[in-house]
Tab-separated table of C-alpha atoms in Angstrom:
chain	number	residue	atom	x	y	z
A	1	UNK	CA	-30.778	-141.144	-17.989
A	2	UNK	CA	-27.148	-142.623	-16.838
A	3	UNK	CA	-27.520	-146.468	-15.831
A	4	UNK	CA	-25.490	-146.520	-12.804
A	5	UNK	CA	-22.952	-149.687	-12.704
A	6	UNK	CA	-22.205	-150.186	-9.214
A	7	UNK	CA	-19.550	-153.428	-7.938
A	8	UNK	CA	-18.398	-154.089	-4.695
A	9	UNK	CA	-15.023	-156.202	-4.125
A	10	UNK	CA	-13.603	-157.033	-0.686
A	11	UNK	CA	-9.904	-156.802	-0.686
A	12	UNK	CA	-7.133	-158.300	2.342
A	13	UNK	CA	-4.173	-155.928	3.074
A	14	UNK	CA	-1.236	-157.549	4.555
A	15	UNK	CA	1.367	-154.735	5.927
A	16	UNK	CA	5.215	-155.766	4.597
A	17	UNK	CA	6.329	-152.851	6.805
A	18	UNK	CA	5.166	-151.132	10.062
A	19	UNK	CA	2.100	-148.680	9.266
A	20	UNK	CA	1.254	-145.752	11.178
A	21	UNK	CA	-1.633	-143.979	10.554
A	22	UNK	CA	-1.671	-141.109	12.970
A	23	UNK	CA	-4.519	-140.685	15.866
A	24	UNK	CA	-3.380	-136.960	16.629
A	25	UNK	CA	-2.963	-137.778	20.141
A	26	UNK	CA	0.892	-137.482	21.246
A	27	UNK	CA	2.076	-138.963	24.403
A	28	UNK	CA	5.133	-137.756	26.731
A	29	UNK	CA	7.041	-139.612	28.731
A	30	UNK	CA	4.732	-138.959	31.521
A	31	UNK	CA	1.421	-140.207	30.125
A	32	UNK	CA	3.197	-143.757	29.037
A	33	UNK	CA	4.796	-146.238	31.491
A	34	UNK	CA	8.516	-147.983	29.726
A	35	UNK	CA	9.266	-151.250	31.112
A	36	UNK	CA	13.210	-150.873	30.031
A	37	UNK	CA	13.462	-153.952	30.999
A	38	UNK	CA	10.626	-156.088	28.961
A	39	UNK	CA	10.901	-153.517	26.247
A	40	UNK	CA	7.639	-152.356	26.380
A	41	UNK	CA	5.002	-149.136	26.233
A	42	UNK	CA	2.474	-149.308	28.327
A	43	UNK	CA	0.005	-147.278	27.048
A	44	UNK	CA	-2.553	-146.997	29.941
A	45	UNK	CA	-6.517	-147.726	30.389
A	46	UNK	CA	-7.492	-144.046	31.297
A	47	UNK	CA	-10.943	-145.527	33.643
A	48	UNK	CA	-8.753	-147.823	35.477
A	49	UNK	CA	-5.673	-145.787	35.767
A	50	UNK	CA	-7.663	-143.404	37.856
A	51	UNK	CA	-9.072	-145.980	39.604
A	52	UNK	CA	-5.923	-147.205	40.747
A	53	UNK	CA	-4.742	-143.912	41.768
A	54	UNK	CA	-7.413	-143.216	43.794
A	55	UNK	CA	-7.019	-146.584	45.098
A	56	UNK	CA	-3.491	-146.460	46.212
A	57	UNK	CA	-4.228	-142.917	47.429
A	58	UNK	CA	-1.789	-141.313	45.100
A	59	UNK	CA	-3.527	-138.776	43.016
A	60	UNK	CA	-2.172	-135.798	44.625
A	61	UNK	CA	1.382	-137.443	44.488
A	62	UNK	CA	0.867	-138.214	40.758
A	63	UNK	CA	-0.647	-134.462	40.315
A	64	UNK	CA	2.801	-133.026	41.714
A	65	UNK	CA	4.735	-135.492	39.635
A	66	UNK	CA	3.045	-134.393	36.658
A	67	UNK	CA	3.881	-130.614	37.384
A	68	UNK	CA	7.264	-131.403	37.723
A	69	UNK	CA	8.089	-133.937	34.796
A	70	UNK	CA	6.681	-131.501	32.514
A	71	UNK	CA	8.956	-128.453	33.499
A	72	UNK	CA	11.719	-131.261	33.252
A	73	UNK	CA	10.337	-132.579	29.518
A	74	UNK	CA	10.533	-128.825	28.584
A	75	UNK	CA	14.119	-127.713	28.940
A	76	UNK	CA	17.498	-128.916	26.770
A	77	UNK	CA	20.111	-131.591	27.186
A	78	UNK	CA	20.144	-134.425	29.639
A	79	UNK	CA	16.496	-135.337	30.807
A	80	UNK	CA	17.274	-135.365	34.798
A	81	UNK	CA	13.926	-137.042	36.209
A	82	UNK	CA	11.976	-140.119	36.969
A	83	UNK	CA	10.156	-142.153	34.015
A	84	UNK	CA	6.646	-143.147	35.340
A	85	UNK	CA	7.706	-146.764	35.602
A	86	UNK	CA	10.631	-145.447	38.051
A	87	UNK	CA	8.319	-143.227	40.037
A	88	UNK	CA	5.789	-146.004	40.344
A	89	UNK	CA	8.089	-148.804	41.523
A	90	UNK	CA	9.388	-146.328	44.029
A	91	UNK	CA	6.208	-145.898	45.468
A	92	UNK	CA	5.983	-149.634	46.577
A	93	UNK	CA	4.035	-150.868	43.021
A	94	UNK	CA	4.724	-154.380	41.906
A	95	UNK	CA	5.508	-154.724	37.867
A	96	UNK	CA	2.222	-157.045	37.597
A	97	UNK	CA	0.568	-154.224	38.995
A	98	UNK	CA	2.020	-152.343	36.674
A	99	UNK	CA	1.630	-154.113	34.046
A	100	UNK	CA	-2.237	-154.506	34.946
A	101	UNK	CA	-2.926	-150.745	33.920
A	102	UNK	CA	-2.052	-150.937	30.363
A	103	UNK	CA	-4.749	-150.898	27.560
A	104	UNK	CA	-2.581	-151.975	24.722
A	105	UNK	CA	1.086	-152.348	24.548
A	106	UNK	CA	3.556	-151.203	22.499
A	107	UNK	CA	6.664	-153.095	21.663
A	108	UNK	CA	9.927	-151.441	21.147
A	109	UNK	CA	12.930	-153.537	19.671
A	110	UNK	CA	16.191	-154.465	21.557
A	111	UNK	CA	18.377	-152.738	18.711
A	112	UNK	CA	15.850	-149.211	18.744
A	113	UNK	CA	16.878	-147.555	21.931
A	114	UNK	CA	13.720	-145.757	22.361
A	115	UNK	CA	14.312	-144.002	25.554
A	116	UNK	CA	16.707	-143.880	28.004
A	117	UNK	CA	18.164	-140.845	30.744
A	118	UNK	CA	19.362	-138.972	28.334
A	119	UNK	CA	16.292	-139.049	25.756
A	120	UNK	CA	12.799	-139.100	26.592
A	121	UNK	CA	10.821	-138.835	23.785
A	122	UNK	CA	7.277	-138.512	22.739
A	123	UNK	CA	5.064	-141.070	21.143
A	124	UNK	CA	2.511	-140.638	18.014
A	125	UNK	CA	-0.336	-143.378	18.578
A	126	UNK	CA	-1.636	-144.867	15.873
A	127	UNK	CA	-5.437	-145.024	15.249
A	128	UNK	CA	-7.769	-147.225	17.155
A	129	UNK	CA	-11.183	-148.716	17.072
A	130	UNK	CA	-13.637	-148.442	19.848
A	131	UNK	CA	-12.464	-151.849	20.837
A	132	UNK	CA	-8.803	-150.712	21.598
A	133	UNK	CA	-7.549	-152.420	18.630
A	134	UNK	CA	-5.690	-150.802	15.419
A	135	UNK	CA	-7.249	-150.235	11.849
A	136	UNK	CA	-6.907	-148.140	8.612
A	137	UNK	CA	-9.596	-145.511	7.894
A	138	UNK	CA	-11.313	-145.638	4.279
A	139	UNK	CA	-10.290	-142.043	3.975
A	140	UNK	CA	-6.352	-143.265	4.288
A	141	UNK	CA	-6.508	-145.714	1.891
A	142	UNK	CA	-9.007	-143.784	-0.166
A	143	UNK	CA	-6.544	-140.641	-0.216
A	144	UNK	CA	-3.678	-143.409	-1.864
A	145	UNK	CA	-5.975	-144.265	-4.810
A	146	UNK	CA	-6.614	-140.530	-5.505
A	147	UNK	CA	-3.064	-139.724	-5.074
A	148	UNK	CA	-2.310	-142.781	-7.486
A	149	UNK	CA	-4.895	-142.183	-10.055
A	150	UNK	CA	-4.191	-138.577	-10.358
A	151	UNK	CA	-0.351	-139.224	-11.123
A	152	UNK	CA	-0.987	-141.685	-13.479
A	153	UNK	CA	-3.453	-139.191	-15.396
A	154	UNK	CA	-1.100	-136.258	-15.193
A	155	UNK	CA	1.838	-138.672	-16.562
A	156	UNK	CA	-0.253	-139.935	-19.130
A	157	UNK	CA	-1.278	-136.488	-20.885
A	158	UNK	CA	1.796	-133.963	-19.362
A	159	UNK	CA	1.147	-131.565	-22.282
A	160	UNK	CA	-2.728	-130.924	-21.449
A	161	UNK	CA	-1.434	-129.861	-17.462
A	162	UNK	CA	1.592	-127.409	-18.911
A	163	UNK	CA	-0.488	-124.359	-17.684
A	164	UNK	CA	-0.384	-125.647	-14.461
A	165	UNK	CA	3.285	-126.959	-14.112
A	166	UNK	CA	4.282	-123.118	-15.602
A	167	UNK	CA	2.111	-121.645	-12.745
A	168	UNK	CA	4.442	-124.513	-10.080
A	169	UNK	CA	7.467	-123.075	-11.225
A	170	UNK	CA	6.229	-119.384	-11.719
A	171	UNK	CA	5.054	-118.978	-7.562
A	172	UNK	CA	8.575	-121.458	-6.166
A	173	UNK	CA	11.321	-119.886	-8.412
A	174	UNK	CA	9.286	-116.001	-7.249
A	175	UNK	CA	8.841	-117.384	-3.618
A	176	UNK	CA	11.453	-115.877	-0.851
A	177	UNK	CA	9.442	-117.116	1.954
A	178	UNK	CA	6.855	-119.836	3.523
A	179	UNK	CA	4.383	-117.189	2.568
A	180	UNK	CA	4.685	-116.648	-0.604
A	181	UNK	CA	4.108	-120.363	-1.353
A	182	UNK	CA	0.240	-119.842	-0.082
A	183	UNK	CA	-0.489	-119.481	-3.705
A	184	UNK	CA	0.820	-123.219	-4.581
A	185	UNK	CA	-1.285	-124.866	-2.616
A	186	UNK	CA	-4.548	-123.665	-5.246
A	187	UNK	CA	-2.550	-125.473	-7.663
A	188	UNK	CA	-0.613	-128.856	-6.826
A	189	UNK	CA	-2.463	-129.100	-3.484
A	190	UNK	CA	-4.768	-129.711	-4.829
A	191	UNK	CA	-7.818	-127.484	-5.571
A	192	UNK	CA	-7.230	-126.249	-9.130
A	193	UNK	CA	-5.523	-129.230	-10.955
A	194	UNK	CA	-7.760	-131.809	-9.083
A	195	UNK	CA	-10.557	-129.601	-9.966
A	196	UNK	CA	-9.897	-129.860	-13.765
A	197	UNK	CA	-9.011	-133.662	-13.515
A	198	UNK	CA	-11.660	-134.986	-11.227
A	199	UNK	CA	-14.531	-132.352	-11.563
A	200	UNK	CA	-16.550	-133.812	-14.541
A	201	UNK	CA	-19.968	-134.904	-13.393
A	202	UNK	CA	-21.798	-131.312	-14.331
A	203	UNK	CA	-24.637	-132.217	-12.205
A	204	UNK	CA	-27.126	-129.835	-11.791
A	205	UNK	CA	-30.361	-129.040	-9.349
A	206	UNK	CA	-33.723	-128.938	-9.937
A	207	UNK	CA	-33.335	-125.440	-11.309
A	208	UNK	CA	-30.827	-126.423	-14.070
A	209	UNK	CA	-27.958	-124.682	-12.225
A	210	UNK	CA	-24.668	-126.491	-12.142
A	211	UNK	CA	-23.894	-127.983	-8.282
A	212	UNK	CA	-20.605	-126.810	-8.567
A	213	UNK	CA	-17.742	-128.080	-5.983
A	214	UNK	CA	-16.847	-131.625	-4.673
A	215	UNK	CA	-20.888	-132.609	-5.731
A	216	UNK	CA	-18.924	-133.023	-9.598
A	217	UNK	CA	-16.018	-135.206	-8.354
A	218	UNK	CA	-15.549	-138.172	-10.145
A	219	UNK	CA	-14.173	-139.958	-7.057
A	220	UNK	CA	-17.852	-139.832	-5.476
A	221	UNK	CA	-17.844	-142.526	-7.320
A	222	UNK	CA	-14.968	-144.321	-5.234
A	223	UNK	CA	-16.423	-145.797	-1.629
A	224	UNK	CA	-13.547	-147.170	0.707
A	225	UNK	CA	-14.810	-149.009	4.088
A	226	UNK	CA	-12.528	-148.929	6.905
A	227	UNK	CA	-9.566	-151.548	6.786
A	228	UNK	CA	-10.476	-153.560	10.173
A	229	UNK	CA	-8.047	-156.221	11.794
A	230	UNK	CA	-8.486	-160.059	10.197
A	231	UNK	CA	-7.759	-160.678	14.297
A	232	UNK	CA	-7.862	-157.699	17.190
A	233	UNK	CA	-4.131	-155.893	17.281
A	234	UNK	CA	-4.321	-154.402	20.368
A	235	UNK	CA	-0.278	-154.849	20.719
A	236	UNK	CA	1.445	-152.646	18.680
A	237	UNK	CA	5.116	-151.667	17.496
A	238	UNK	CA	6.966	-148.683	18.318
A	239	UNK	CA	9.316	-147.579	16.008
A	240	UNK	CA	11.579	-144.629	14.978
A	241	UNK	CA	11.799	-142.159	11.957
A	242	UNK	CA	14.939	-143.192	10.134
A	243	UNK	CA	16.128	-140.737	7.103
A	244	UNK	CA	18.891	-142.434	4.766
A	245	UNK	CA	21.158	-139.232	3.074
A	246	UNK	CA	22.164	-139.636	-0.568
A	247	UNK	CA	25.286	-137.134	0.258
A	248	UNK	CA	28.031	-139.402	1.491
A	249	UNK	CA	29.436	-137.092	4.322
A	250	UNK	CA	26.350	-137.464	6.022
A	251	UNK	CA	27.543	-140.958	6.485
A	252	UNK	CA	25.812	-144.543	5.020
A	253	UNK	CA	24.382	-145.372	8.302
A	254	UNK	CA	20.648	-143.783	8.810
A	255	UNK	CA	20.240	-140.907	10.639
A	256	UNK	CA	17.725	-141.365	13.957
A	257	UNK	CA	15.539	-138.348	14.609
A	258	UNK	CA	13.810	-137.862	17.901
A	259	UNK	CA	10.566	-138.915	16.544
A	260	UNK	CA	8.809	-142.264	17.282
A	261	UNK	CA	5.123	-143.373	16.337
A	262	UNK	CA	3.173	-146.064	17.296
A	263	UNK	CA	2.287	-148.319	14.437
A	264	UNK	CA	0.173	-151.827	12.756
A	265	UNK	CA	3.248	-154.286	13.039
A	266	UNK	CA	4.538	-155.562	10.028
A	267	UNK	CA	2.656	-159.389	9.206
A	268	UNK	CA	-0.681	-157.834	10.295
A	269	UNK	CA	-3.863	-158.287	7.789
A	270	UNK	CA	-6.994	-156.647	7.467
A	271	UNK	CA	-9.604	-156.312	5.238
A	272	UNK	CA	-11.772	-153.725	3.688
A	273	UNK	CA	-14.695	-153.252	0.510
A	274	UNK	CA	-14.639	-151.391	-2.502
A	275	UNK	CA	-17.600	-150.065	-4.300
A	276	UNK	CA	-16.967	-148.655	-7.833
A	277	UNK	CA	-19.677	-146.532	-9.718
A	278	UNK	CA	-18.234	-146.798	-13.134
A	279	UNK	CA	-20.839	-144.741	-14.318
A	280	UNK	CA	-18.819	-142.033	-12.706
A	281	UNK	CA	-15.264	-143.138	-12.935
A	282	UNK	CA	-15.515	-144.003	-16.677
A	283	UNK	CA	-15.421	-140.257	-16.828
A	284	UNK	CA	-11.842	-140.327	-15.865
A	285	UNK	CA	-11.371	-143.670	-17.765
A	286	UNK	CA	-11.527	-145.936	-15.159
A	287	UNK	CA	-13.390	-149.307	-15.816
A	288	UNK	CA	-12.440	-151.171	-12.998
A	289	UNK	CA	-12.137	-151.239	-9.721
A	290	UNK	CA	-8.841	-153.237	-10.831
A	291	UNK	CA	-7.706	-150.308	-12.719
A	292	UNK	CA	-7.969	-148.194	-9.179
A	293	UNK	CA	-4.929	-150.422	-8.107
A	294	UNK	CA	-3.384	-150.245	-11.415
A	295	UNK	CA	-2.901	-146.717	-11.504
A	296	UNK	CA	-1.846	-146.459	-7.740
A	297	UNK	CA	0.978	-149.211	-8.131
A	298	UNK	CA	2.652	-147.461	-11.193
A	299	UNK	CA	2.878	-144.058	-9.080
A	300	UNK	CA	4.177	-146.352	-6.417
A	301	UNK	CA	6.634	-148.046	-9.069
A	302	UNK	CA	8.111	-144.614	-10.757
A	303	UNK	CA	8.691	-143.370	-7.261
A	304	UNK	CA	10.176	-146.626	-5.923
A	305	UNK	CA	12.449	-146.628	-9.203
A	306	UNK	CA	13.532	-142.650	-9.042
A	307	UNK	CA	14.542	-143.535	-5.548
A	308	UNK	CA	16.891	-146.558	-5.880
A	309	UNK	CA	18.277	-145.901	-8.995
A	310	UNK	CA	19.690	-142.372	-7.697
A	311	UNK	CA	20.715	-144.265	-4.288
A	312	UNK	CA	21.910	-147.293	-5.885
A	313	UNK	CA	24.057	-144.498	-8.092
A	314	UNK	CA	25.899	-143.358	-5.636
A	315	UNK	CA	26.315	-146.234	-3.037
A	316	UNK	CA	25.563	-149.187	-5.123
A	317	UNK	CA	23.597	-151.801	-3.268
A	318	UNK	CA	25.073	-151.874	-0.031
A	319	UNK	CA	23.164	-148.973	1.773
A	320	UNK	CA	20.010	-150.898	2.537
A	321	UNK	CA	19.716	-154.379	3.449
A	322	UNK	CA	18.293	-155.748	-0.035
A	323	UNK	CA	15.106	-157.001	1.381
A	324	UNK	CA	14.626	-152.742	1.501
A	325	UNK	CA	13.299	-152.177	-2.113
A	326	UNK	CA	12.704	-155.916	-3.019
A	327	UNK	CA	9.758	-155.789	-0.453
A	328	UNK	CA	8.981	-152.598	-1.202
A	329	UNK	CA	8.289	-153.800	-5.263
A	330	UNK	CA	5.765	-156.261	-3.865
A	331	UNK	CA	3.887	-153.256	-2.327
A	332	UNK	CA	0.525	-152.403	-4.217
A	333	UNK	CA	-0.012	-149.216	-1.219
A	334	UNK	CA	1.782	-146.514	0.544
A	335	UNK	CA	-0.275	-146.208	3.892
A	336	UNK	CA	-0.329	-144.040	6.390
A	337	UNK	CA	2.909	-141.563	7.598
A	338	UNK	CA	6.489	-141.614	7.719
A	339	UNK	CA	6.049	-142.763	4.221
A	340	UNK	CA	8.257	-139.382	2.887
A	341	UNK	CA	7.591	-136.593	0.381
A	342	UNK	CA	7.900	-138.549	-2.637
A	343	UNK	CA	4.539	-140.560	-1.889
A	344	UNK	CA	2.409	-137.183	-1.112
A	345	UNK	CA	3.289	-135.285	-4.021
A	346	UNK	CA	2.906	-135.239	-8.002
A	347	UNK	CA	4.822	-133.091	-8.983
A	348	UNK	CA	7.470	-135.116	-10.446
A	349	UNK	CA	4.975	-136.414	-12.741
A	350	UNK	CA	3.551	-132.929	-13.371
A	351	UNK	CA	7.239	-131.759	-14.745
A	352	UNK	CA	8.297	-131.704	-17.855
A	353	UNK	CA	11.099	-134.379	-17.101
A	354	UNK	CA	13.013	-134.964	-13.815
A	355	UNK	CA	15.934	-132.716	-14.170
A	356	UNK	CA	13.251	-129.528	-14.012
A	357	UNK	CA	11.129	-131.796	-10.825
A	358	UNK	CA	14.461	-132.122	-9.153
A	359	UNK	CA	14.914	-128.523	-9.774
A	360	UNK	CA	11.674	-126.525	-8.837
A	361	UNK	CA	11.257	-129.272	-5.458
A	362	UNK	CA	14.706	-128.408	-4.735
A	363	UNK	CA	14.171	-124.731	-4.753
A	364	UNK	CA	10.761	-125.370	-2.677
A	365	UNK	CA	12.581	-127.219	0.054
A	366	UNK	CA	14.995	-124.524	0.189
A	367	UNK	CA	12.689	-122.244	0.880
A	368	UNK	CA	10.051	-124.243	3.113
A	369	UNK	CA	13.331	-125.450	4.988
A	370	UNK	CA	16.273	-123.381	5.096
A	371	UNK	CA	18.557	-124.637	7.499
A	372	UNK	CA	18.629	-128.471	5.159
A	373	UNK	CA	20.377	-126.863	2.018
A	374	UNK	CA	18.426	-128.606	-0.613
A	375	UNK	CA	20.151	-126.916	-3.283
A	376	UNK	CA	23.383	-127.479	-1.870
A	377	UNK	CA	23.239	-131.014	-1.785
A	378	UNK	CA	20.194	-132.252	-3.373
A	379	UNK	CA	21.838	-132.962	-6.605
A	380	UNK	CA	20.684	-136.340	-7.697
A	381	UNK	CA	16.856	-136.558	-6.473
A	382	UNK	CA	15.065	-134.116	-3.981
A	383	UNK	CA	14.301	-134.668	-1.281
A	384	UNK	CA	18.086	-136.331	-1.453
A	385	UNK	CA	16.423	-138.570	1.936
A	386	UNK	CA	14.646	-141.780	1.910
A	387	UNK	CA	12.435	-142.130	4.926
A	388	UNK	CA	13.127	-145.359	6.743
A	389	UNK	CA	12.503	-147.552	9.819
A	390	UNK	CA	13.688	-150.716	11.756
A	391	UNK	CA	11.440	-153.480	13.502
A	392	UNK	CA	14.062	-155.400	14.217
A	393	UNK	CA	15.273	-157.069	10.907
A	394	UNK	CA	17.518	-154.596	8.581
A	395	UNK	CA	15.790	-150.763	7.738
A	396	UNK	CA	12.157	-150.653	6.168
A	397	UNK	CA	10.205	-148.292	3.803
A	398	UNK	CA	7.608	-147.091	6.228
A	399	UNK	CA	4.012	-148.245	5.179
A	400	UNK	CA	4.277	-150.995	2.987
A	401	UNK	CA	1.182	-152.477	2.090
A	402	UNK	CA	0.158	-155.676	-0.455
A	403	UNK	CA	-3.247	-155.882	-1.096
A	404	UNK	CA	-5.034	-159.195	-2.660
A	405	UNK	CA	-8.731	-159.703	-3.670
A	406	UNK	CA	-10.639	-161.845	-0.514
């Protein structure tokens, strides 16, 4: 019988970067109120927004308003209506009042024009507690060590996963279409190969019949509590999706894209547990819950490293400001989105070297997206983008997290 060797540490997370971890719920211009002026989202208390509109006897007003905004959000070019804030301070509301309706607030910094007449864009929220106030789901972080641990296996013992890499390269380099990648996902994501790394327990019933299926994971063995604020966040950041180009006609500045997400603001610390049943993860060679971290920073580490070197190649230092990668080498987690592909995927680590990685990802870009001419211009590292953001003080990696034992 298999003595069980359970161990529980509590851990602090401190975020070096804005995190967004994503709620589903996306907000247009008409269910959030800008204060231009303050530089501030007011995302509003649904109970006493209706309230209020009842109150001030304007919830057929704000019905009609509604109707029309959204035919307005819907076409191209210039956006040609009233922002809530607008349409409520023409109807006679003070800003206190206002201001009053919001549940939590996001800021939005002076140098990120979020929106103006001539872009109104929607807004990701971030994940909240049933206290209004931001956290990290177990599963997130949970999904980084499992994304971390299977790297560092697969880079450890390439040779014993060659089947695998042959089938990667078999189904992109035959793929002409989306389609025909449906095959892929039974092998990098992430049935088959996690199946053969993780899939080790060979428990069986009371019948002697193998259990078969996520019952044999290894990482059962993993438990990850929610990350929950040190102090209530209720007052958030608002930032934008940033993408820096390693192809120098596409200029040294980062390109904005017309997506924004609510997200933990950088300086923010929280704390979670982790229980460890080594009795299971020993299976995998873990001993540790120490080890958990150790695998996830090194897949953190190659990544950070295949990035800057190939950026730093071609621009030299000067295309971030250096804080950029020197924060991001204090990181120990990736959390949440906007993070980029090179943090959701092993398949650079699954490749033979990084030449044939740059070669097959290039070829599955091209495919998945067209119109971006991967294998044009990804010629250094693919993606040839590195997914950035600014709070305020020179451009970010998205979802920097350090993590210390509490």
């Amino acid at each position: 019988m298999t003595v069980r060797q359970r161990i529980t540490k509590n851990f602090e997370i401190e975020c070096l970067s804005p995190v967004h971890v994503g709620s589903g719920d996306k907000l247009t211009a008409a269910e959030y109120i800008f204060d231009e002026k303050a530089r501030q989202v007011y995302f509003v208390d649904q109970a006493r927004w209706i309230q209020f509109l009842y109150r001030k006897k304007l919830t057929d007003e704000f019905s009609r308003y509604i109707e029309q905004t959204a035919g307005l959000l819907e076409r191209k070019g210039s956006f040609r209506g009233q922002l809530l804030w607008e349409w409520l301070t023409q109807k006679g509301i003070r800003p206190d009042e206002i201001r009053n309706l919001a549940g939590t607030i996001g800021h939005v910094h002076t140098n990120n024009p979020l929106i103006d007449r001539r872009s109104v864009n929607d807004i990701a929220r971030n994940v909240t507690d049933a206290f209004g106030s931001v956290y990290v789901p177990g599963s997130s972080i949970k999904g980084a060590f499992r994304t971390g641990i299977l790297s560092d296996i697969v880079f450890k013992h390439k040779g014993t996963y060659s089947d695998q890499w042959r089938c990667v390269e078999r189904i992109i380099f035959n793929a002409r279409t989306r389609r025909d990648m449906k095959e892929l996902s039974d092998i990098e994501d992430k049935d088959k190969l996690e199946e053969i790394v993780f899939r080790r327990l060979d428990l069986r019933d009371e019948h002697g019949k193998s259990c078969g299926g996520a019952v044999n994971d290894v990482l059962r063995g993993l438990i990850v509590s929610d990350a929950t604020c040190v102090e209530p966040v209720r007052n958030t950041v608002i930032v934008q999706k940033l993408e820096g180009s390693l192809v120098k006609t596409e200029g040294m500045n980062p390109c904005r894209l017309p997506l924004f997400r609510e997200c933990i603001p950088a300086g923010t610390r929280l704390r979670f547990s982790v229980t460890a049943d080594l009795s299971m993860l020993k299976e995998i060679g873990i001993e540790s819950i120490d080890e958990v971290f150790s695998a996830t920073r090194k897949y953190i580490e190659r990544n950070l490293k295949f990035q800057e070197l190939a950026f730093t190649r071609v621009f030299g230092k000067q295309f971030f400001a250096a804080q950029s990668f020197n924060e991001a080498g204090q990181a120990d987690l990736f959390l949440g989105g906007g993070t980029g592909f090179q943090y959701k995927t092993i398949l650079y680590d699954l490749a033979p070297d990084g030449e044939k990685g740059r070669a097959v990802i290039t070829k599955y870009l091209d495919v998945v997206f067209p119109k971006h001419k991967h294998k044009i211009k990804d010629k250094d590292i693919s993606p040839r983008t590195v997914k950035l953001t600014n709070q305020g003080q020179g451009y970010h990696l998205m979802g920097l997290c350090r993590v210390k034992e509490a």
